[in-house]
Amino acid sequence: MMTYDLRPTIKVQEHAAAAVGITEIVASLKEQITKKNAQIICFETYPGIDQQLLNQLVTELVPEKVIHSEICTRPRKEINCELAKELTEDRVFGLMTHAEMNDYFDCSAITEVQQEIKATNGLVIVWGVGAALVASSPDITVYFDITRWEIQKRFRKGLNNWLAEPETDALKKFKRGYFFEWRIADKLKSQLRSQTDFYIDGTKNEKWTMIDRATYETIQKKAVQRPFRLVPYFDQSPWGGQWMKEKFELPDEIPNYGWAFDGVPEENSLIFELENAQYEIPAINLVRNYPSQLLGERVYALFGTEFPIRFDYLDTMGGGNLSLQVHPKVEYIQEKFGMVYTQNESYYILDAKEDASIYLGIKNNTDIDELFNELEKASKDSNYRFDDTKYINHFPVQKHDHFSIPAGTIHCGGTNAVVLEISATPYIFTFKLWDWGRLGLDGKPRPIHLEHGRKNVDRRFDEDYVRANLFSPNEILSSNEQALVEKTGLCDLEFIETRRHTFTGEIKLEAHDSVNMLCLVEGESIELFSDDGEFVPITIHYGETFIIPDNCQNVSFKNNGKNPSVVIQAFIK
């Protein structure tokens, strides 16, 4: 029987949705139009909202005039030429934009449209991405939101990026979203927060759900006052992986599930269980709207509205190795990609067979030029096998081992293991050096970035360094009959610290003046509770990742099983 919850919710059933489904939304908005004697309605949309369904909603409100925001954007060709340098020709990497949505709109066109609106007798609806820039002082503003994972699924089904020329490569679509359109859309969403009257969850087309601004704010405030889980998602990979499919009872129609995001607020979502519906929001909304309550003042001061910790799964059980790769050094990611910090990480071995392994660091006295000459040959000739045994350390791993992987370390997860990856958030900056000669799921060779890789491999991280610094110290911090607390994993070069708690009864968690991300890595289930009843007790099952906001300091764990439970905890040093 499965216990892993694929659709966890935050229960706020004392609150209700204003409308559920298109019919109710139309009726509710018509009521608001009458009540406010509204003349102008703004439908601001996040890129990726279903245009056909939105057009249906607009039509059913029977407006006198309908204006789509795109008639006020600058010419597409001009915008795309301007973006070419930031987006680059690379399939994966671009430069993080610092632009605003209004940079891509024509001020004179907006002025003309606003004059049209003033001259119209009757209801005017302005809709689309950037509609709020076009509609002057609307009487009602509705924001249509959607989760990042849903957008990515729509990309794969043919959805194109905002203002982009037609594109079939899903990697390039994701790149444009990640480096450009999601950034400017998130900024505008935040700017509109105080003037938005209603929010519509547009993630599931079969049941759009609308809530008012007061409910939208209140449910988020309640989220940061208790532990919560994000909505995980699972995806197929070129290397395979069958463990998650079996343990979490994932759908059989997908051949494998090689990775899962169960702790990435920028990608995952939150579901609120209302009285009459479920309401889903991108988890990044919570980070941007309530950063000090979620992250804590200290972490907020360091990272701003970025959630700095990330948990995800990499499953190679019954599959192949991960790609041989390296992450950029901090000065490189700042100069080349406009990011503030880099992807230092660690591999926590959640489960492993006897032959499980990790590739970590270069062998002593490795000639870096020779190494990359060999990688270059392998990248150009699919029949040429790179001799990893000559250049890369290869170590056996066991369940509950923990390895630190600072930026600049060549690494690769081996077969027959399940890795809980605990890392800093900039997750797409992986320079693949070799992928064992295989193709991606799209039938194309997976992108290899040897030029980037050569500039980022740290010669210090050889076998001697790895053994001395990157194997988990498992330092015992406290021990008694009921609980053992150990420091594990991440080395001094990384800003994340981890603790492993093994316990049979009840323990109280030390929060370390930081938001905490945790995962139950051993045991059937645990119960999270507060001594003073700050939140209703929450059950966490094996394999589930959860977040404890800084605003929620008083949290204890109770082991529900007969055998000891083990929780891995990550926080900012």
XYZ file of C-alpha atoms in Angstrom:
573
model
C 0.000 0.000 0.000
C 1.408 3.377 -1.048
C 1.798 6.049 1.601
C 3.770 8.640 -0.379
C 1.367 11.517 -1.048
C 1.578 12.636 -4.676
C -0.782 15.596 -4.164
C -0.191 16.991 -0.658
C -2.408 19.866 0.416
C -2.458 22.645 2.997
C -5.872 22.543 4.625
C -7.526 25.969 4.874
C -11.139 24.803 4.754
C -12.380 27.803 6.694
C -11.920 29.661 3.400
C -13.839 29.163 0.161
C -13.220 29.803 -3.514
C -15.252 32.606 -5.039
C -16.018 30.468 -8.097
C -15.149 27.044 -9.490
C -15.304 26.398 -13.228
C -15.910 28.756 -16.143
C -19.671 29.004 -15.583
C -19.321 30.064 -11.952
C -16.436 32.419 -12.763
C -18.509 34.174 -15.442
C -21.453 34.516 -13.056
C -19.244 35.840 -10.254
C -17.527 38.381 -12.501
C -20.847 39.576 -13.917
C -21.990 40.157 -10.350
C -18.835 42.170 -9.649
C -19.278 44.186 -12.846
C -22.794 45.128 -11.793
C -21.790 45.853 -8.197
C -18.899 48.133 -9.184
C -20.508 49.473 -12.371
C -17.255 48.345 -13.958
C -16.295 49.683 -17.378
C -12.782 48.250 -17.724
C -11.637 44.749 -16.787
C -8.016 43.642 -16.940
C -7.227 39.943 -17.377
C -3.470 39.730 -16.738
C -2.075 36.312 -17.619
C 1.095 34.427 -16.864
C 2.697 33.053 -20.064
C 1.264 29.581 -20.709
C -2.396 30.146 -19.804
C -4.750 28.416 -22.244
C -5.725 31.134 -24.729
C -8.758 29.321 -26.139
C -10.329 28.871 -22.706
C -9.556 32.456 -21.754
C -11.119 33.680 -24.987
C -14.237 31.687 -24.100
C -14.401 33.401 -20.727
C -13.996 36.829 -22.322
C -16.724 36.117 -24.874
C -19.226 34.959 -22.246
C -18.896 38.280 -20.434
C -20.251 39.972 -23.607
C -17.953 43.017 -23.695
C -18.435 45.970 -26.019
C -14.735 45.933 -26.884
C -12.003 43.324 -26.479
C -8.319 44.261 -26.622
C -5.499 41.730 -26.608
C -2.301 43.041 -25.048
C -0.130 41.815 -27.913
C -1.353 44.589 -30.215
C 0.704 46.919 -27.998
C 3.939 44.946 -27.907
C 6.947 45.972 -29.915
C 7.498 44.006 -33.165
C 8.384 40.374 -32.495
C 11.371 40.456 -34.817
C 12.768 43.474 -33.000
C 12.265 41.848 -29.579
C 13.805 38.551 -30.607
C 16.829 40.259 -32.143
C 17.276 42.149 -28.896
C 16.995 38.933 -26.872
C 19.394 36.934 -29.038
C 22.472 37.883 -27.021
C 20.819 36.986 -23.704
C 19.282 33.743 -24.939
C 22.362 32.661 -26.973
C 22.462 29.869 -29.558
C 22.998 27.243 -26.863
C 20.103 24.821 -26.335
C 20.351 25.039 -22.537
C 22.060 28.180 -21.257
C 21.309 31.872 -21.493
C 21.949 35.027 -19.512
C 19.501 35.905 -16.730
C 17.475 38.925 -17.785
C 17.176 42.073 -15.707
C 14.462 43.498 -17.941
C 10.898 44.471 -17.047
C 7.709 43.549 -18.892
C 7.149 47.131 -20.021
C 10.474 47.059 -21.908
C 8.689 45.004 -24.590
C 5.645 47.232 -25.051
C 5.232 50.238 -27.360
C 4.273 53.342 -25.370
C 2.645 55.060 -28.363
C 0.545 51.982 -29.117
C -0.574 51.850 -25.475
C -1.572 55.541 -25.612
C -3.696 54.939 -28.728
C -5.429 51.940 -27.168
C -6.143 53.831 -23.961
C -7.807 56.566 -26.019
C -9.947 53.889 -27.677
C -10.934 52.563 -24.259
C -11.993 56.040 -23.077
C -14.114 56.497 -26.188
C -15.955 53.206 -25.730
C -19.410 53.138 -24.172
C -19.784 49.790 -22.506
C -17.621 47.057 -21.043
C -14.001 46.825 -22.221
C -11.865 43.759 -21.493
C -8.095 43.946 -21.927
C -6.461 40.538 -21.711
C -3.175 38.714 -22.214
C 0.407 38.865 -20.978
C 1.074 42.477 -19.987
C -2.598 43.478 -20.115
C -2.135 45.503 -16.929
C 0.326 47.735 -18.790
C -2.308 48.469 -21.424
C -5.446 48.876 -19.308
C -5.460 52.289 -17.640
C -6.894 52.159 -14.086
C -9.121 49.088 -14.579
C -12.169 48.670 -12.362
C -11.478 44.952 -11.898
C -8.139 43.159 -12.263
C -7.984 39.369 -12.473
C -4.656 37.533 -12.504
C -4.505 34.143 -14.268
C -1.677 32.021 -12.861
C -0.169 28.636 -13.726
C 2.525 26.371 -12.305
C 5.949 26.019 -13.913
C 5.679 22.248 -14.335
C 2.371 22.587 -16.177
C 3.961 25.129 -18.519
C 6.794 22.695 -19.248
C 4.319 19.917 -20.046
C 2.516 22.283 -22.399
C 5.816 23.151 -24.083
C 6.279 19.468 -24.858
C 2.769 19.323 -26.342
C 3.441 22.252 -28.663
C 2.894 25.443 -26.664
C 5.192 28.191 -27.872
C 6.899 30.862 -25.773
C 5.495 34.360 -25.457
C 6.330 36.487 -28.544
C 8.716 33.802 -29.820
C 9.025 32.408 -33.318
C 7.742 28.810 -33.605
C 10.088 26.364 -31.865
C 9.985 22.576 -31.553
C 12.949 22.072 -29.206
C 11.548 21.763 -25.650
C 14.973 22.556 -24.159
C 15.075 25.896 -25.955
C 11.526 26.652 -24.846
C 12.438 25.966 -21.234
C 15.550 28.116 -21.611
C 13.523 31.094 -22.853
C 11.068 30.632 -20.019
C 13.747 30.265 -17.338
C 16.051 33.092 -18.387
C 13.506 35.547 -19.754
C 9.730 35.317 -19.683
C 9.211 33.822 -16.214
C 11.482 36.497 -14.745
C 9.611 39.446 -16.225
C 6.227 37.831 -15.545
C 7.097 37.216 -11.883
C 8.183 40.831 -11.487
C 4.924 42.110 -12.944
C 2.884 39.701 -10.822
C 4.536 41.103 -7.694
C 3.977 44.684 -8.847
C 0.263 44.004 -9.392
C -0.269 42.310 -6.049
C -1.891 45.265 -4.271
C -4.280 46.011 -7.130
C -5.330 42.500 -8.153
C -8.929 41.783 -7.139
C -9.097 38.086 -8.032
C -6.678 35.270 -8.809
C -7.534 32.344 -11.074
C -5.695 29.017 -10.882
C -5.281 28.147 -14.558
C -3.206 25.007 -14.053
C -6.006 22.532 -14.780
C -8.121 23.546 -17.763
C -10.980 21.303 -16.712
C -11.530 23.301 -13.513
C -10.308 26.845 -13.245
C -10.758 28.167 -9.723
C -11.047 31.813 -8.660
C -10.364 33.330 -5.238
C -10.382 36.927 -4.088
C -7.277 38.815 -3.010
C -8.051 38.567 0.717
C -8.254 34.762 0.498
C -5.120 34.622 -1.654
C -3.135 36.526 0.963
C -4.620 34.786 3.990
C -3.922 31.233 2.824
C -0.296 32.125 2.118
C 0.080 33.669 5.563
C -1.213 30.420 7.031
C 1.263 28.390 4.962
C 4.264 30.135 6.547
C 2.949 29.405 10.035
C 3.251 25.615 9.705
C 5.352 22.909 8.053
C 4.208 22.044 4.537
C 5.005 19.920 1.524
C 5.316 21.017 -2.068
C 3.540 19.159 -4.858
C 6.191 16.817 -6.311
C 6.586 15.967 -9.950
C 8.334 13.052 -11.604
C 9.889 12.843 -15.037
C 11.354 10.287 -17.396
C 15.105 10.323 -17.979
C 17.603 8.907 -20.489
C 19.369 6.876 -17.783
C 16.258 5.073 -16.536
C 15.300 4.349 -12.963
C 12.622 2.060 -11.517
C 12.789 2.599 -7.741
C 10.462 5.613 -7.514
C 8.032 4.036 -9.930
C 7.686 1.044 -7.621
C 7.933 2.726 -4.213
C 5.654 5.674 -5.011
C 3.285 3.751 -7.331
C 3.748 6.069 -10.274
C 1.844 5.558 -13.554
C 2.960 2.516 -15.571
C 2.649 4.168 -18.990
C 5.944 6.001 -18.418
C 8.906 3.587 -18.937
C 10.971 5.063 -16.105
C 11.193 7.956 -13.683
C 14.792 9.069 -13.429
C 14.246 12.251 -11.449
C 11.781 13.936 -9.185
C 11.454 17.454 -7.833
C 9.978 17.270 -4.343
C 11.697 20.292 -2.847
C 12.254 22.996 -5.462
C 9.994 25.985 -4.775
C 10.906 27.627 -8.078
C 9.513 24.599 -9.936
C 7.029 22.964 -7.558
C 3.619 24.188 -6.467
C 1.404 24.375 -3.393
C -2.171 23.110 -3.167
C -4.570 24.717 -0.704
C -7.582 22.659 0.330
C -10.439 25.170 0.494
C -13.985 24.498 1.640
C -15.280 23.969 -1.889
C -12.214 23.418 -4.082
C -8.480 22.975 -4.330
C -6.411 26.006 -5.301
C -2.887 25.550 -6.697
C -0.219 28.245 -6.859
C 3.422 28.258 -7.956
C 5.440 27.875 -4.749
C 7.665 30.736 -5.882
C 4.703 33.049 -5.152
C 5.040 32.255 -1.452
C 8.784 32.952 -1.562
C 8.274 36.312 -3.261
C 5.248 37.380 -1.213
C 6.330 36.317 2.294
C 10.128 35.967 2.176
C 10.998 37.028 5.722
C 8.347 34.775 7.288
C 9.365 31.804 5.143
C 13.148 32.187 4.925
C 13.817 34.143 8.110
C 15.318 37.614 8.293
C 18.908 36.339 8.209
C 18.441 34.132 5.148
C 16.286 36.767 3.431
C 19.086 39.298 3.937
C 21.531 36.896 2.271
C 19.435 35.628 -0.651
C 16.532 38.029 -1.132
C 13.442 36.416 -2.648
C 15.313 33.245 -3.605
C 14.731 29.936 -1.840
C 18.364 28.788 -1.486
C 17.925 25.061 -0.701
C 16.792 22.376 -3.108
C 15.966 18.661 -2.675
C 15.386 16.329 -5.614
C 15.682 12.641 -6.420
C 17.909 10.951 -8.998
C 16.973 7.302 -9.573
C 19.364 4.940 -11.391
C 17.952 1.667 -10.024
C 17.810 -0.696 -12.987
C 19.150 2.084 -15.191
C 22.454 3.613 -16.223
C 24.903 6.157 -14.875
C 24.054 9.836 -14.698
C 26.060 12.099 -16.991
C 29.648 12.972 -16.079
C 29.382 16.641 -15.175
C 30.645 19.681 -13.313
C 28.929 22.793 -11.934
C 30.269 26.332 -12.460
C 32.444 28.145 -9.983
C 30.758 31.148 -8.426
C 32.728 33.785 -10.339
C 31.952 31.980 -13.611
C 28.205 31.758 -13.057
C 28.157 35.430 -12.102
C 30.108 36.585 -15.155
C 28.591 34.278 -17.772
C 24.996 33.805 -16.641
C 24.120 36.708 -14.363
C 23.477 34.482 -11.339
C 24.438 35.496 -7.808
C 25.522 32.124 -6.432
C 26.238 28.684 -7.825
C 25.132 25.085 -7.484
C 27.145 23.564 -4.688
C 25.517 20.258 -3.843
C 25.676 16.880 -2.167
C 24.486 13.342 -2.847
C 22.688 11.597 0.009
C 22.279 7.906 -0.837
C 18.668 7.076 -0.021
C 18.936 3.501 -1.251
C 21.559 1.389 -2.997
C 22.292 -2.081 -4.302
C 25.604 -3.808 -3.670
C 27.174 -2.517 -6.898
C 26.059 1.120 -6.449
C 28.742 3.751 -6.875
C 29.667 7.389 -7.342
C 32.213 9.071 -9.605
C 33.767 11.928 -7.653
C 36.774 14.118 -8.461
C 39.736 13.543 -10.725
C 42.490 11.044 -10.034
C 45.709 12.329 -8.503
C 48.109 13.920 -10.993
C 45.524 14.037 -13.774
C 46.576 16.152 -16.753
C 43.543 18.394 -17.345
C 44.444 19.103 -20.979
C 44.759 15.389 -21.680
C 41.466 14.752 -19.885
C 39.595 17.251 -22.033
C 41.290 16.108 -25.229
C 39.859 12.660 -24.551
C 36.424 14.095 -23.730
C 36.576 16.070 -26.984
C 37.227 12.900 -28.969
C 34.313 11.154 -27.281
C 31.988 14.086 -27.997
C 32.789 14.008 -31.726
C 32.817 10.242 -32.274
C 29.984 8.164 -30.818
C 32.113 5.022 -31.212
C 34.962 6.442 -29.147
C 34.680 5.485 -25.485
C 36.074 7.901 -22.962
C 38.255 6.000 -20.464
C 36.709 7.188 -17.204
C 38.799 4.662 -15.224
C 41.967 6.550 -16.139
C 40.858 10.017 -15.067
C 37.885 9.902 -12.667
C 37.679 8.456 -9.144
C 35.076 5.739 -8.723
C 33.888 4.799 -5.216
C 31.359 2.284 -3.911
C 28.394 3.715 -1.983
C 26.010 2.378 0.622
C 22.625 3.451 1.874
C 22.823 6.649 3.991
C 26.265 7.642 2.727
C 26.542 11.387 2.088
C 28.996 13.024 -0.326
C 29.748 16.718 -0.680
C 30.113 18.064 -4.234
C 31.331 21.664 -4.292
C 31.243 23.538 -7.594
C 34.213 22.570 -9.762
C 34.095 18.873 -8.813
C 33.672 16.382 -11.660
C 31.025 13.908 -10.541
C 28.467 11.374 -11.656
C 26.011 9.095 -9.915
C 26.520 5.416 -10.752
C 23.925 2.753 -11.447
C 21.599 1.093 -8.943
C 21.260 3.928 -6.468
C 18.655 6.472 -5.412
C 20.204 9.846 -4.689
C 18.598 12.563 -2.626
C 20.353 15.577 -4.107
C 20.708 18.358 -1.527
C 21.988 21.488 -3.174
C 21.873 25.216 -3.693
C 19.041 26.299 -5.951
C 20.573 27.265 -9.370
C 19.770 23.811 -10.694
C 20.054 24.018 -14.485
C 23.726 24.982 -14.549
C 25.148 21.541 -15.194
C 28.012 21.265 -17.666
C 27.814 17.756 -19.070
C 31.222 16.414 -20.038
C 30.237 12.960 -21.212
C 26.973 11.054 -21.346
C 28.158 7.533 -22.001
C 27.316 7.760 -25.717
C 23.540 7.808 -25.298
C 20.808 10.012 -26.774
C 18.267 12.151 -25.004
C 14.569 11.288 -24.907
C 14.072 13.497 -27.971
C 16.416 11.255 -29.981
C 19.115 13.933 -30.125
C 22.517 13.806 -28.418
C 22.277 15.426 -24.997
C 24.043 18.811 -24.908
C 27.728 18.571 -23.949
C 29.508 21.693 -22.678
C 33.228 20.994 -22.720
C 34.275 24.637 -23.154
C 32.370 25.614 -20.019
C 33.547 22.465 -18.250
C 37.241 23.022 -18.972
C 37.050 26.472 -17.348
C 35.386 25.144 -14.214
C 37.032 21.844 -13.267
C 38.951 22.515 -10.076
C 42.319 20.745 -10.120
C 42.364 20.708 -6.305
C 39.529 18.191 -6.153
C 41.551 15.062 -6.729
C 41.397 11.714 -4.923
C 43.329 12.908 -1.879
C 41.114 15.958 -1.481
C 37.911 13.981 -2.043
C 38.738 11.368 0.556
C 39.780 13.993 3.107
C 36.988 16.521 2.553
C 34.044 15.254 0.509
C 33.170 12.002 2.255
C 30.637 12.679 5.016
C 32.250 13.057 8.443
C 29.164 11.697 10.272
C 30.198 13.701 13.312
C 28.095 12.813 16.370
C 26.679 15.978 17.935
C 24.453 14.366 20.561
C 23.355 10.888 21.512
C 21.001 9.267 24.021
C 18.711 6.240 24.219
C 16.030 7.858 22.065
C 17.919 9.988 19.541
C 21.177 10.391 17.663
C 22.073 13.676 15.937
C 24.947 13.731 13.429
C 26.502 16.367 11.217
C 26.692 14.933 7.700
C 27.539 15.901 4.198
C 28.304 19.334 2.950
C 31.853 20.633 3.310
C 33.072 24.037 4.477
C 32.956 25.442 0.937
C 29.136 25.216 0.894
C 26.600 27.439 2.655
C 24.152 24.620 3.399
C 24.632 22.445 6.471
C 22.930 19.142 7.162
C 21.973 17.171 10.249
C 20.802 13.562 10.402
C 18.356 12.715 13.182
C 17.814 9.062 14.110
C 15.124 8.596 16.742
C 12.720 6.083 18.243
C 10.392 8.351 20.212
C 9.958 12.130 20.131
C 12.510 14.851 19.384
C 12.375 18.628 19.182
C 14.003 20.201 16.115
C 16.555 22.986 16.385
C 15.819 25.441 13.548
C 19.247 27.196 13.420
C 17.694 30.607 12.672
C 16.851 29.491 9.126
C 14.196 28.010 6.930
C 14.639 24.219 6.996
C 14.114 21.618 4.292
C 13.918 18.015 5.450
C 13.164 14.506 4.214
C 12.191 11.274 5.960
C 14.930 8.974 4.641
C 14.182 5.955 6.867
C 11.053 4.791 8.673
C 7.346 4.380 7.937
C 6.070 7.788 8.989
C 6.504 10.554 11.531
C 4.165 13.124 13.002
C 5.070 16.800 13.122
C 3.513 18.685 16.014
C 3.852 21.849 18.060
C 3.868 21.863 21.866
C 1.676 24.962 21.927
C -0.728 23.826 19.188
C 0.433 26.362 16.572
C -0.613 23.974 13.809
C -2.629 20.782 13.392
C -0.305 17.716 13.525
C 1.019 16.686 10.111
C 1.995 13.177 8.990
C 5.114 12.731 6.844
C 5.687 9.413 5.064
C 8.866 7.729 3.917
C 10.568 9.616 1.103
C 8.565 12.815 1.512
C 10.321 16.175 1.592
C 8.906 18.991 3.716
C 9.667 22.602 4.587
C 9.590 24.254 7.989
C 9.350 28.052 7.635
C 11.476 30.229 9.890
C 8.178 31.640 11.172
C 7.395 28.194 12.614
C 10.131 27.546 15.182
C 8.372 25.218 17.604
C 8.308 21.855 15.804
C 8.736 18.363 17.251
C 8.803 14.942 15.577
C 7.138 11.743 16.765
C 8.169 8.385 15.328
C 5.067 6.419 14.268
C 6.801 3.144 13.472
C 8.311 0.267 15.399
C 11.784 0.851 14.003
C 13.839 4.051 14.265
C 13.049 6.895 11.882
C 15.755 8.950 10.173
C 15.285 12.547 8.997
C 17.845 14.532 7.031
C 17.712 18.272 7.760
C 19.206 21.092 5.663
C 19.516 24.743 6.662
C 21.632 27.813 5.887
C 24.779 28.060 8.008
